[in-house]
Amino acid sequence: MAATMKQVVLAAYAQGNPKPGDFRIEEVPVPEAGECEILLKTLYIAVDPLLRFSVDETVLTGAGRMELGQPMVGPVVSEVIASSHPDYAVGDVVEGRSGWQEYAVLAPDLSDYRGPPRKLDRSLAPVSTALGVLGGPGQTAYEGIVKVGRVKAGETVVISAAAGAVGSIAGQIVKVLGGRAVGIAGGAAKCAALLDLGFDAAADYKAPDFADQLRAAMPDGAEVYLDNVGGEVTMTVLPLLKRGARMAMCGFIAYYGVGMEGPGPDRLPGFYRLIMNKGLEIRGFAGMLAGQQGLEDIARWMKEGRIRFAESVVEGIEAAPAAFSSVFSGHDHVGKLLVRVAAQG
Amino acid sequence: MAATMKQVVLAAYAQGNPKPGDFRIEEVPVPEAGECEILLKTLYIAVDPLLRFSVDETVLTGAGRMELGQPMVGPVVSEVIASSHPDYAVGDVVEGRSGWQEYAVLAPDLSDYRGPPRKLDRSLAPVSTALGVLGGPGQTAYEGIVKVGRVKAGETVVISAAAGAVGSIAGQIVKVLGGRAVGIAGGAAKCAALLDLGFDAAADYKAPDFADQLRAAMPDGAEVYLDNVGGEVTMTVLPLLKRGARMAMCGFIAYYGVGMEGPGPDRLPGFYRLIMNKGLEIRGFAGMLAGQQGLEDIARWMKEGRIRFAESVVEGIEAAPAAFSSVFSGHDHVGKLLVRVAAQG
């Protein structure tokens, strides 16, 4: 093993959407594991859109804001390569938040509220899925469609950011439940990928005739809207929803780069008007509430061949800053976007 | 009876909030009742804020937009002074939508979806209450607190426009259910009137320390928010709500004068952020769904002395345009604002 390793540190807080230049790669000594600690070799990094808040200067310290010069912290899958902790053995693969670095030392007994690193069942699926369909994004999709959306057979569900980590799973859960899945994504290639995943219809938000595409995709409206985006996309969706529709809101990527107030004209009056006129029910949720039940259902549906996982992988830790930045600019990847840092074993 | 009568006609569509000059008083012949028709003498006019949409040029005809030069249509209480219809006798007092005029002829069998004029039980309460606590505003308050808000004993409920027709009833229903009622109103006098009605606390949105007042009124936050207003008031309330709070939305008087987009900076990003961070549940509702059950419960609570009605009355049909306009500029009245057009009998 090398004596030094690379890590991605935050060089500057993001102004608007994150840019690769907000980060830098540093070469530091590989840490050593002490008593009851484990040494982890990072296999995959998830460039999670929610990490936007960690690089936001306006977020309170303690609510998750990173300090400048520190390595980025976020969900990763890694392999235990040294352990003096009774619960972890060399060769175990775990999912945790040990950050954007090639190696990390963790003390499982001193974990925060998220708990100790989660040991993965490698027989179930490739370990990278612990960052996608069998991790946070899968749980969020399950919660949005099953718990908050309460989707029933025969209902139409429209999903924004449908080619993303959450959306690509959510649409497939809709199909398992007997609903009709309509996906919104950017570009013809992504829309084709949605149909390939089993969505019934797709609309391209980057196309000039987006509203017409969407109307054609759901001529009778929709009972449920899973929203991860906000902004222009949502203002196009809402007028097409049925009266009394449920909107499950798990993100707002259109607004991650702005604070409480955006640059354009005030869209809140129109949002109020649509909520009232349509008698909409809106529920914000943070995912992770469906918990183990959600992951077990998804794992079973995967075994039955009813849910496929989609992921896009870029190679090398140096690629992480650009991959993370691309999440906010409508990149071309489908499914969960991962950075492969090292091979297993 | 005079041969002519006064009516209030729409002279110009409202630009922003309605102004008295948008209306004019006309003198026209008193109509005569034909076969199966009734002649009504108007007693009270309700200057309902929702009539804002009737005077909005941007609203589609058929969705309720008035034609210029026509008498305003809206909820009134009137007395039957001639009838050739078997269901209505001279002396009956009814609630219907015969408009802002001293007399009107109606054909009950040709009523729209709202149904024929509703005969009032004069032993229950003064007939004017059919436009307030025992009419649409009472039903909206009931629906917001009981059905949408699902208020339970011990919960704190914050109510915007609390001195208005809906809010003043809603707070009292909260007390009947064993909850804690916090009202928001404009001015110290209105806030005092809320406490007099039984609200536990009040905050003055016109005061420079409104946010501090509100925080002091609900130091532990609130489980339910009944919103009739939107805008600055709501953006002050939301950060104080408890996680998972329910927001029942029955109006947005701050935005009635604007279209889909308001003049200021875009507040929708902040609204999204608060919905997500708080895990809020928001439900738009139009009132009138609680129906007969709501009115019966309210009538019983009134008999038991647990709900008092509040109304403010201005005199004479000529006062209607100014009274209606005052609804949108934070007037000083408490409870339902009515115009008394004539005495009964």
XYZ file of C-alpha atoms in Angstrom:
690
model
C 0.000 0.000 0.000
C 1.228 3.482 -0.861
C 2.235 5.806 1.989
C 0.201 8.701 0.595
C -3.263 9.032 -0.865
C -5.405 11.555 -2.698
C -8.366 13.361 -1.218
C -10.793 15.962 -2.596
C -10.946 19.037 -0.382
C -13.266 22.019 -0.554
C -11.286 25.022 -1.820
C -14.138 27.562 -2.034
C -17.827 27.712 -1.153
C -20.072 27.415 -4.199
C -21.382 30.582 -5.815
C -24.540 29.401 -7.559
C -24.023 25.845 -8.745
C -20.772 24.071 -7.745
C -17.876 24.196 -10.214
C -14.834 21.875 -10.466
C -12.630 24.811 -9.410
C -14.359 24.875 -6.004
C -12.348 21.755 -5.124
C -8.709 20.668 -5.194
C -6.921 17.335 -4.957
C -4.445 16.978 -2.095
C -1.862 14.306 -1.442
C -1.777 13.335 2.253
C -0.410 10.417 4.316
C -2.617 7.323 4.503
C -3.976 7.250 8.077
C -3.442 4.299 10.425
C -6.196 2.534 12.325
C -5.971 2.641 16.134
C -7.792 0.568 18.717
C -11.365 -0.385 17.802
C -10.975 1.433 14.511
C -11.165 0.249 10.916
C -9.141 1.268 7.867
C -11.260 1.602 4.727
C -10.259 1.616 1.081
C -12.770 3.675 -0.915
C -14.352 1.848 -3.847
C -17.168 4.180 -4.981
C -18.117 7.779 -4.242
C -21.715 8.969 -4.778
C -21.795 12.553 -6.055
C -25.073 13.178 -4.255
C -26.992 16.383 -5.191
C -27.804 16.964 -1.509
C -24.093 17.596 -0.899
C -24.820 20.974 -2.501
C -25.784 22.113 0.993
C -22.432 21.052 2.448
C -20.629 23.492 0.154
C -23.012 26.371 0.821
C -21.610 29.180 2.925
C -25.111 30.277 3.958
C -25.844 26.966 5.677
C -25.225 26.984 9.421
C -22.168 25.124 10.630
C -23.431 22.047 12.395
C -26.350 21.801 9.968
C -23.859 20.233 7.576
C -21.656 22.989 6.166
C -18.117 21.896 5.341
C -15.089 23.828 6.484
C -12.741 25.033 3.743
C -9.682 22.811 3.258
C -11.446 19.730 4.666
C -12.107 16.592 2.579
C -15.648 16.346 1.218
C -17.886 14.115 3.309
C -20.574 12.092 1.607
C -21.861 8.577 0.921
C -19.212 6.086 -0.226
C -18.803 2.331 -0.501
C -15.494 1.006 0.779
C -13.683 -2.164 1.720
C -12.297 -2.923 5.173
C -8.535 -3.501 4.765
C -7.572 -3.430 8.453
C -9.748 -3.819 11.545
C -9.367 -4.063 15.293
C -13.156 -3.740 15.751
C -15.012 -6.983 16.542
C -17.922 -6.228 14.156
C -15.807 -5.668 11.036
C -13.417 -8.080 9.297
C -10.873 -7.496 6.557
C -12.684 -7.947 3.244
C -16.050 -6.659 4.457
C -17.596 -4.076 2.138
C -19.464 -1.251 3.852
C -21.519 1.819 3.006
C -20.838 4.905 5.081
C -19.851 8.537 4.894
C -16.065 8.289 5.106
C -15.665 10.934 2.425
C -13.978 11.703 -0.837
C -10.556 10.177 -0.189
C -8.778 6.989 -1.188
C -8.495 5.691 2.380
C -10.149 6.564 5.665
C -10.047 5.494 9.302
C -13.336 5.222 11.181
C -14.253 4.426 14.780
C -17.647 2.650 14.373
C -18.463 3.088 18.079
C -18.202 6.857 17.765
C -20.599 7.198 14.804
C -23.019 10.095 14.506
C -26.807 9.722 14.312
C -26.471 7.946 10.967
C -25.050 4.936 12.755
C -21.939 2.855 12.044
C -20.973 1.835 8.500
C -23.532 -0.584 7.050
C -22.119 -3.977 6.048
C -23.277 -5.006 2.568
C -24.580 -8.385 1.397
C -22.451 -8.911 -1.697
C -24.630 -11.806 -2.902
C -27.590 -9.480 -3.368
C -26.264 -7.128 -6.049
C -23.066 -5.290 -6.995
C -21.840 -3.297 -3.989
C -22.196 -0.004 -5.877
C -25.990 -0.392 -5.610
C -25.693 0.453 -1.897
C -25.319 4.057 -3.094
C -28.323 3.829 -5.429
C -31.204 1.410 -5.737
C -30.359 -0.341 -2.432
C -29.397 2.868 -0.591
C -30.649 6.390 0.016
C -32.008 6.988 -3.514
C -33.958 3.704 -3.442
C -35.388 4.529 -0.037
C -36.368 8.005 -1.215
C -38.058 6.614 -4.332
C -39.923 4.033 -2.239
C -41.047 6.589 0.294
C -42.168 9.036 -2.394
C -44.189 6.527 -4.407
C -45.443 4.139 -1.703
C -45.698 6.196 1.501
C -46.198 9.832 0.481
C -47.665 9.332 -3.020
C -49.825 6.356 -1.926
C -49.902 5.241 -5.571
C -52.679 2.789 -6.457
C -53.059 0.560 -9.517
C -54.407 2.469 -12.481
C -53.101 5.857 -11.361
C -50.793 8.009 -13.469
C -47.592 9.239 -11.804
C -45.411 11.952 -13.330
C -41.790 12.109 -12.172
C -39.313 14.969 -12.623
C -35.564 14.240 -12.907
C -36.807 10.803 -13.939
C -33.436 9.691 -15.325
C -31.776 10.465 -12.002
C -30.952 8.118 -9.153
C -34.328 8.531 -7.420
C -36.522 9.011 -10.491
C -35.257 5.982 -12.404
C -36.196 3.737 -9.465
C -39.437 5.559 -8.675
C -40.842 4.961 -12.162
C -40.139 1.252 -11.885
C -41.853 1.087 -8.481
C -44.885 2.738 -10.079
C -44.965 -0.092 -12.626
C -44.681 -2.730 -9.867
C -47.728 -1.134 -8.194
C -49.727 -1.227 -11.441
C -49.576 2.491 -12.177
C -48.671 4.426 -15.293
C -45.221 6.095 -15.139
C -44.506 9.326 -17.033
C -40.919 10.560 -16.835
C -39.458 14.012 -17.402
C -35.784 14.173 -18.406
C -33.426 16.380 -20.410
C -32.693 15.246 -23.964
C -33.956 12.577 -26.349
C -31.347 10.007 -25.268
C -32.418 10.169 -21.633
C -36.091 9.970 -22.626
C -35.343 6.846 -24.676
C -33.512 5.366 -21.676
C -36.638 5.925 -19.554
C -38.811 3.963 -21.987
C -36.168 1.245 -21.924
C -36.467 1.122 -18.116
C -40.222 0.541 -18.460
C -41.668 4.053 -18.199
C -44.876 4.359 -20.236
C -44.021 7.772 -21.653
C -41.371 10.472 -21.403
C -41.144 14.223 -22.030
C -37.967 16.196 -22.741
C -37.813 19.363 -20.654
C -35.077 20.779 -22.855
C -37.264 20.570 -25.972
C -39.133 23.705 -27.082
C -42.382 21.728 -27.175
C -41.924 20.288 -23.659
C -45.411 21.310 -22.488
C -47.002 19.680 -25.545
C -44.935 16.531 -25.079
C -46.027 16.329 -21.466
C -49.684 16.878 -22.318
C -49.479 14.102 -24.914
C -47.743 11.816 -22.393
C -50.544 12.238 -19.853
C -53.683 13.318 -21.746
C -55.890 12.608 -18.712
C -53.588 14.343 -16.219
C -51.965 12.584 -13.269
C -52.908 11.655 -9.714
C -49.365 11.889 -8.320
C -46.288 14.041 -9.001
C -42.896 13.065 -7.587
C -40.845 16.263 -7.695
C -37.116 16.534 -7.295
C -36.670 19.724 -9.304
C -39.040 22.670 -8.843
C -38.738 25.727 -11.084
C -39.956 25.848 -14.673
C -40.495 22.080 -14.881
C -42.875 22.072 -11.912
C -44.766 25.121 -13.151
C -45.366 23.196 -16.390
C -46.484 20.025 -14.575
C -48.905 21.501 -12.025
C -51.569 22.792 -14.447
C -51.797 19.270 -15.933
C -52.435 17.461 -12.631
C -55.870 16.161 -11.705
C -57.919 17.857 -9.003
C -56.800 16.665 -5.571
C -53.497 15.293 -6.889
C -50.702 14.423 -4.449
C -47.284 16.017 -4.915
C -44.405 14.260 -3.134
C -41.470 16.682 -2.903
C -38.035 15.202 -2.213
C -35.751 17.849 -3.694
C -35.534 21.078 -5.679
C -32.403 20.946 -7.776
C -33.500 24.038 -9.736
C -33.068 26.049 -6.538
C -29.997 24.541 -4.885
C -27.858 27.381 -6.216
C -30.069 30.146 -4.841
C -31.052 31.093 -1.315
C -34.554 31.820 -0.055
C -35.223 34.183 -2.960
C -34.478 33.498 -6.615
C -33.540 35.948 -9.354
C -36.643 35.901 -11.584
C -40.168 37.202 -10.955
C -42.030 35.903 -7.912
C -43.550 32.527 -8.825
C -45.075 31.925 -5.397
C -48.412 33.583 -6.342
C -48.830 31.156 -9.242
C -47.854 28.234 -7.031
C -50.515 29.258 -4.469
C -53.091 29.676 -7.214
C -52.436 26.181 -8.568
C -52.488 24.569 -5.109
C -55.863 26.198 -4.416
C -57.474 25.738 -7.822
C -56.405 22.098 -8.051
C -56.950 21.317 -4.359
C -53.436 19.848 -4.351
C -51.857 17.999 -1.452
C -48.104 18.633 -1.179
C -45.764 16.808 1.170
C -42.075 17.445 1.666
C -40.038 14.432 2.763
C -36.366 13.750 3.227
C -36.218 10.068 2.316
C -34.758 7.455 4.651
C -38.113 7.026 6.412
C -39.166 3.959 4.439
C -36.159 2.327 6.043
C -35.526 -1.379 5.988
C -38.989 -2.279 4.665
C -38.359 -0.234 1.540
C -34.949 -1.776 0.897
C -36.315 -5.295 1.401
C -39.185 -4.728 -1.035
C -36.816 -3.255 -3.615
C -34.334 -6.144 -3.209
C -37.171 -8.638 -3.712
C -38.439 -6.796 -6.792
C -34.882 -6.816 -8.173
C -34.635 -10.584 -7.664
C -37.972 -10.993 -9.434
C -36.583 -8.990 -12.353
C -39.160 -6.231 -11.910
C -36.664 -3.486 -11.043
C -33.395 -2.873 -12.826
C -30.759 -0.568 -11.461
C -29.235 2.142 -13.588
C -25.891 3.732 -12.804
C -23.266 5.759 -14.602
C -19.654 5.399 -13.491
C -16.729 7.750 -14.050
C -13.198 6.607 -13.217
C -10.753 7.979 -10.644
C -11.056 10.213 -7.629
C -9.714 13.155 -9.646
C -12.970 13.025 -11.663
C -15.167 13.637 -8.591
C -15.282 17.473 -8.703
C -16.342 17.560 -12.365
C -18.843 14.722 -11.860
C -20.402 16.499 -8.870
C -20.651 19.781 -10.776
C -22.297 18.048 -13.751
C -25.212 16.956 -11.533
C -26.406 20.574 -11.435
C -26.071 21.343 -15.136
C -28.279 18.637 -16.658
C -25.622 16.040 -17.492
C -26.190 13.119 -19.882
C -25.919 10.261 -17.386
C -28.801 7.969 -16.532
C -29.312 6.575 -13.037
C -27.031 7.049 -10.066
C -23.793 8.875 -10.921
C -20.784 7.247 -9.219
C -17.025 7.736 -9.145
C -15.054 4.487 -9.063
C -11.991 5.105 -6.899
C -10.535 1.603 -6.670
C -11.298 -1.996 -7.550
C -12.425 -4.407 -4.858
C -10.013 -6.886 -3.255
C -92.571 49.785 -3.357
C -90.593 52.142 -5.546
C -90.633 51.644 -9.325
C -86.864 51.863 -9.586
C -83.983 50.425 -7.592
C -80.233 50.783 -7.260
C -77.717 48.196 -8.384
C -73.902 48.101 -8.290
C -72.457 47.354 -11.729
C -68.881 46.646 -12.741
C -67.496 49.678 -14.572
C -63.891 48.482 -15.073
C -61.881 45.329 -14.426
C -59.614 45.645 -11.404
C -55.992 46.627 -11.914
C -54.263 45.196 -8.845
C -56.668 45.380 -5.931
C -60.257 46.550 -6.606
C -61.014 50.241 -6.101
C -64.388 51.924 -5.505
C -64.037 53.596 -8.918
C -64.195 50.189 -10.605
C -67.936 50.191 -9.862
C -70.872 52.517 -10.407
C -74.384 52.735 -9.025
C -77.201 52.547 -11.578
C -80.891 53.221 -11.179
C -82.993 50.632 -13.020
C -86.645 49.471 -12.947
C -87.552 46.936 -10.251
C -88.094 43.637 -12.083
C -91.361 41.682 -11.894
C -91.626 37.998 -10.995
C -93.090 35.712 -13.693
C -94.416 32.178 -13.398
C -92.586 29.974 -10.866
C -90.335 32.896 -10.014
C -89.738 34.775 -6.778
C -89.131 38.475 -6.159
C -86.470 39.110 -3.550
C -85.697 42.200 -1.482
C -82.005 42.266 -0.626
C -81.249 42.563 3.101
C -77.478 41.923 3.312
C -74.642 41.752 0.795
C -71.429 39.868 1.654
C -68.369 41.591 0.178
C -66.601 38.278 -0.247
C -62.848 38.394 -1.050
C -63.293 35.571 -3.567
C -65.326 37.984 -5.721
C -61.923 39.417 -6.608
C -61.801 36.780 -9.336
C -65.128 37.912 -10.795
C -63.665 41.353 -11.517
C -60.420 40.017 -13.003
C -60.069 40.395 -16.740
C -57.536 37.554 -16.890
C -60.058 35.002 -15.597
C -61.804 33.020 -18.319
C -65.430 33.876 -18.999
C -67.472 30.964 -17.706
C -64.996 30.464 -14.863
C -66.736 33.343 -13.156
C -65.601 36.571 -14.803
C -68.207 39.330 -14.801
C -69.092 41.266 -17.940
C -68.642 45.031 -17.730
C -71.889 46.902 -17.083
C -73.522 43.918 -15.348
C -74.582 43.972 -11.688
C -72.106 42.263 -9.341
C -73.095 38.718 -8.462
C -72.270 37.358 -5.024
C -73.722 35.954 -1.817
C -76.656 37.898 -0.368
C -79.439 37.342 2.129
C -82.851 38.496 0.979
C -86.537 38.334 1.786
C -89.191 36.864 -0.501
C -91.702 39.642 -1.196
C -93.592 37.930 -4.033
C -93.679 34.279 -5.040
C -95.487 32.058 -7.507
C -93.148 29.141 -6.668
C -94.613 26.417 -4.378
C -91.421 26.130 -2.236
C -91.163 29.824 -1.322
C -93.661 31.998 0.551
C -93.773 35.748 1.088
C -91.772 36.487 4.247
C -89.264 33.665 3.786
C -85.669 34.770 4.169
C -83.174 33.092 1.840
C -79.451 33.014 1.114
C -78.459 32.972 -2.526
C -76.426 34.796 -5.153
C -78.977 37.277 -6.470
C -76.373 40.005 -6.577
C -75.640 43.533 -5.518
C -79.017 45.106 -6.178
C -81.966 46.183 -4.060
C -84.373 43.712 -5.666
C -83.966 40.630 -7.830
C -86.128 38.050 -9.573
C -85.016 34.408 -9.457
C -86.350 31.190 -10.983
C -85.407 28.578 -8.330
C -85.976 25.703 -10.774
C -83.348 27.102 -13.153
C -80.570 27.409 -10.543
C -76.941 26.655 -11.391
C -74.835 24.005 -9.630
C -75.062 25.941 -6.371
C -78.725 24.972 -6.103
C -81.817 27.102 -5.389
C -81.812 29.816 -2.716
C -81.445 28.294 0.751
C -84.313 29.047 3.150
C -83.056 30.204 6.528
C -84.212 29.162 9.994
C -84.712 32.540 11.633
C -84.998 31.022 15.095
C -81.380 29.835 14.942
C -79.533 33.138 14.703
C -79.822 36.515 12.967
C -80.276 35.941 9.237
C -77.051 37.794 8.441
C -75.121 34.838 9.879
C -76.073 32.849 6.763
C -73.329 34.863 5.057
C -70.796 34.197 7.829
C -70.661 31.701 10.646
C -73.624 29.684 9.285
C -72.615 30.032 5.623
C -69.602 29.689 3.365
C -67.050 31.193 5.801
C -68.224 28.875 8.606
C -68.014 25.863 6.317
C -64.521 26.882 5.175
C -63.343 27.334 8.770
C -64.800 23.957 9.741
C -63.246 22.201 6.776
C -59.857 23.822 7.371
C -59.663 23.015 11.081
C -61.569 19.722 11.294
C -61.136 18.024 7.909
C -57.887 19.325 6.390
C -56.080 20.414 9.559
C -57.279 17.370 11.559
C -56.678 19.373 14.745
C -56.420 17.316 17.937
C -56.640 18.435 21.565
C -53.391 19.941 22.764
C -52.189 21.044 19.339
C -51.298 24.637 18.497
C -52.973 26.159 15.447
C -51.830 29.439 13.896
C -54.336 31.283 11.723
C -53.645 34.107 9.257
C -56.336 36.736 8.582
C -57.637 35.609 11.963
C -59.946 38.600 12.407
C -61.644 37.829 9.089
C -64.822 35.912 8.437
C -63.131 32.511 8.217
C -60.328 33.073 10.738
C -62.534 34.394 13.545
C -64.637 31.209 13.395
C -61.663 28.886 12.842
C -59.962 30.008 16.060
C -63.104 29.312 18.050
C -63.439 25.845 16.506
C -59.842 25.176 17.577
C -60.861 26.011 21.152
C -63.904 23.707 20.947
C -61.548 20.891 19.879
C -59.222 21.568 22.814
C -56.405 23.150 20.828
C -54.455 26.351 21.290
C -55.426 29.155 18.875
C -52.880 31.769 17.755
C -54.268 34.501 15.516
C -52.501 36.869 13.119
C -54.239 40.162 12.360
C -53.394 43.742 11.412
C -53.354 46.256 14.246
C -53.580 46.185 18.031
C -57.366 46.623 18.053
C -57.929 43.555 15.925
C -55.487 41.554 18.036
C -57.399 42.554 21.166
C -60.646 41.491 19.489
C -59.133 38.048 18.825
C -58.303 37.562 22.509
C -61.855 38.657 23.292
C -63.154 35.926 20.948
C -61.162 33.347 22.920
C -57.902 33.102 20.953
C -54.988 32.232 23.273
C -52.587 34.701 21.668
C -52.373 37.130 18.790
C -49.645 38.735 16.680
C -49.911 41.983 14.701
C -48.518 41.591 11.181
C -48.398 45.363 10.751
C -46.074 45.787 13.755
C -42.321 46.043 13.133
C -41.721 43.244 15.650
C -44.287 40.896 14.089
C -41.875 37.954 13.895
C -40.943 38.368 17.561
C -44.598 38.663 18.563
C -45.395 35.490 16.680
C -42.467 33.593 18.207
C -43.624 34.671 21.675
C -47.202 33.629 20.876
C -46.118 30.111 19.913
C -42.769 29.424 21.578
C -43.040 25.696 20.826
C -44.127 26.178 17.215
C -47.428 24.937 15.802
C -48.804 21.711 14.372
C -51.296 23.365 12.024
C -51.391 26.571 9.963
C -54.652 27.785 8.437
C -53.598 30.182 5.690
C -55.824 32.624 3.908
C -53.127 35.117 2.990
C -49.765 33.952 1.600
C -46.970 36.464 0.984
C -44.844 37.970 3.727
C -47.094 36.692 6.534
C -46.738 33.075 5.440
C -42.978 33.377 4.933
C -42.804 34.537 8.569
C -45.012 31.701 9.837
C -43.423 28.721 8.057
C -40.011 28.781 9.792
C -41.830 28.605 13.152
C -43.912 25.513 12.371
C -43.103 22.126 13.841
C -41.652 19.386 11.666
C -44.430 17.613 9.759
C -46.918 20.447 10.342
C -50.119 20.590 8.272
C -50.884 23.744 6.309
C -54.513 24.154 5.238
C -54.679 26.727 2.443
C -58.054 28.314 1.720
C -57.030 31.614 0.135
C -54.171 33.934 -0.719
C -55.402 37.472 -0.366
C -51.846 38.826 -0.700
C -51.835 37.599 -4.295
C -55.379 38.275 -5.512
C -54.192 41.426 -7.247
C -51.390 39.723 -9.180
C -51.401 36.994 -11.798
C -49.215 33.905 -11.839
C -46.091 35.989 -11.225
C -45.700 38.693 -8.607
C -43.543 41.817 -8.731
C -40.899 41.050 -6.097
C -38.048 38.529 -6.075
C -38.934 34.866 -6.570
C -40.062 33.467 -3.218
C -40.782 29.993 -4.550
C -37.233 28.702 -3.794
C -37.661 29.630 -0.130
C -41.121 28.071 -0.046
C -39.712 24.803 -1.450
C -36.853 24.897 1.044
C -39.239 25.276 3.980
C -41.600 22.549 2.750
C -38.652 20.162 2.453
C -36.765 21.118 5.607
C -39.920 20.998 7.731
C -41.483 18.005 5.975
C -44.653 20.092 5.653
C -47.973 18.811 4.365
C -49.896 21.447 2.409
C -53.459 21.072 1.189
C -55.438 23.542 -0.890
C -59.197 23.450 -0.363
C -62.081 25.547 -1.560
C -64.437 25.260 1.409
C -68.030 24.070 1.039
C -66.941 20.416 1.372
C -67.736 20.140 5.073
C -71.319 20.774 3.990
C -74.313 20.241 6.213
C -72.372 18.413 8.934
C -70.152 21.454 9.447
C -73.084 23.871 9.658
C -74.920 21.613 12.123
C -71.889 21.325 14.395
C -71.350 25.084 14.302
C -75.023 25.793 15.022
C -74.895 23.419 18.014
C -71.692 25.028 19.321
C -73.339 28.449 18.966
C -76.370 27.266 21.005
C -73.984 25.951 23.654
C -72.326 29.368 23.775
C -68.982 28.002 22.598
C -68.878 29.953 19.337
C -69.761 33.592 18.936
C -70.248 35.209 15.568
C -68.464 38.409 14.678
C -69.651 40.692 11.908
C -69.139 44.276 10.841
C -71.972 46.016 9.042
C -71.875 49.090 6.834
C -75.119 50.756 5.767
C -76.594 51.197 2.275
C -75.929 49.619 -1.097
C -73.926 52.681 -2.162
C -71.306 51.646 0.438
C -70.677 48.257 -1.215
C -67.862 49.280 -3.613
C -65.805 50.931 -0.861
C -66.480 48.057 1.566
C -65.404 45.483 -1.024
C -62.226 47.429 -1.812
C -61.358 47.725 1.885
C -61.193 43.914 2.165
C -57.945 44.004 0.189
C -56.262 46.857 2.011
C -56.277 45.571 5.595
C -59.412 47.283 6.882
C -60.270 47.639 10.572
C -63.343 45.442 10.692
C -63.542 42.211 12.660
C -65.504 39.198 11.439
C -67.627 39.013 8.332
C -67.971 42.350 6.548
C -71.566 42.942 5.405
C -73.511 45.691 3.685
C -77.031 46.152 5.053
C -79.244 47.100 2.121
C -82.680 47.042 3.741
C -84.421 46.111 6.962
C -86.421 42.925 7.183
C -90.218 42.950 6.842
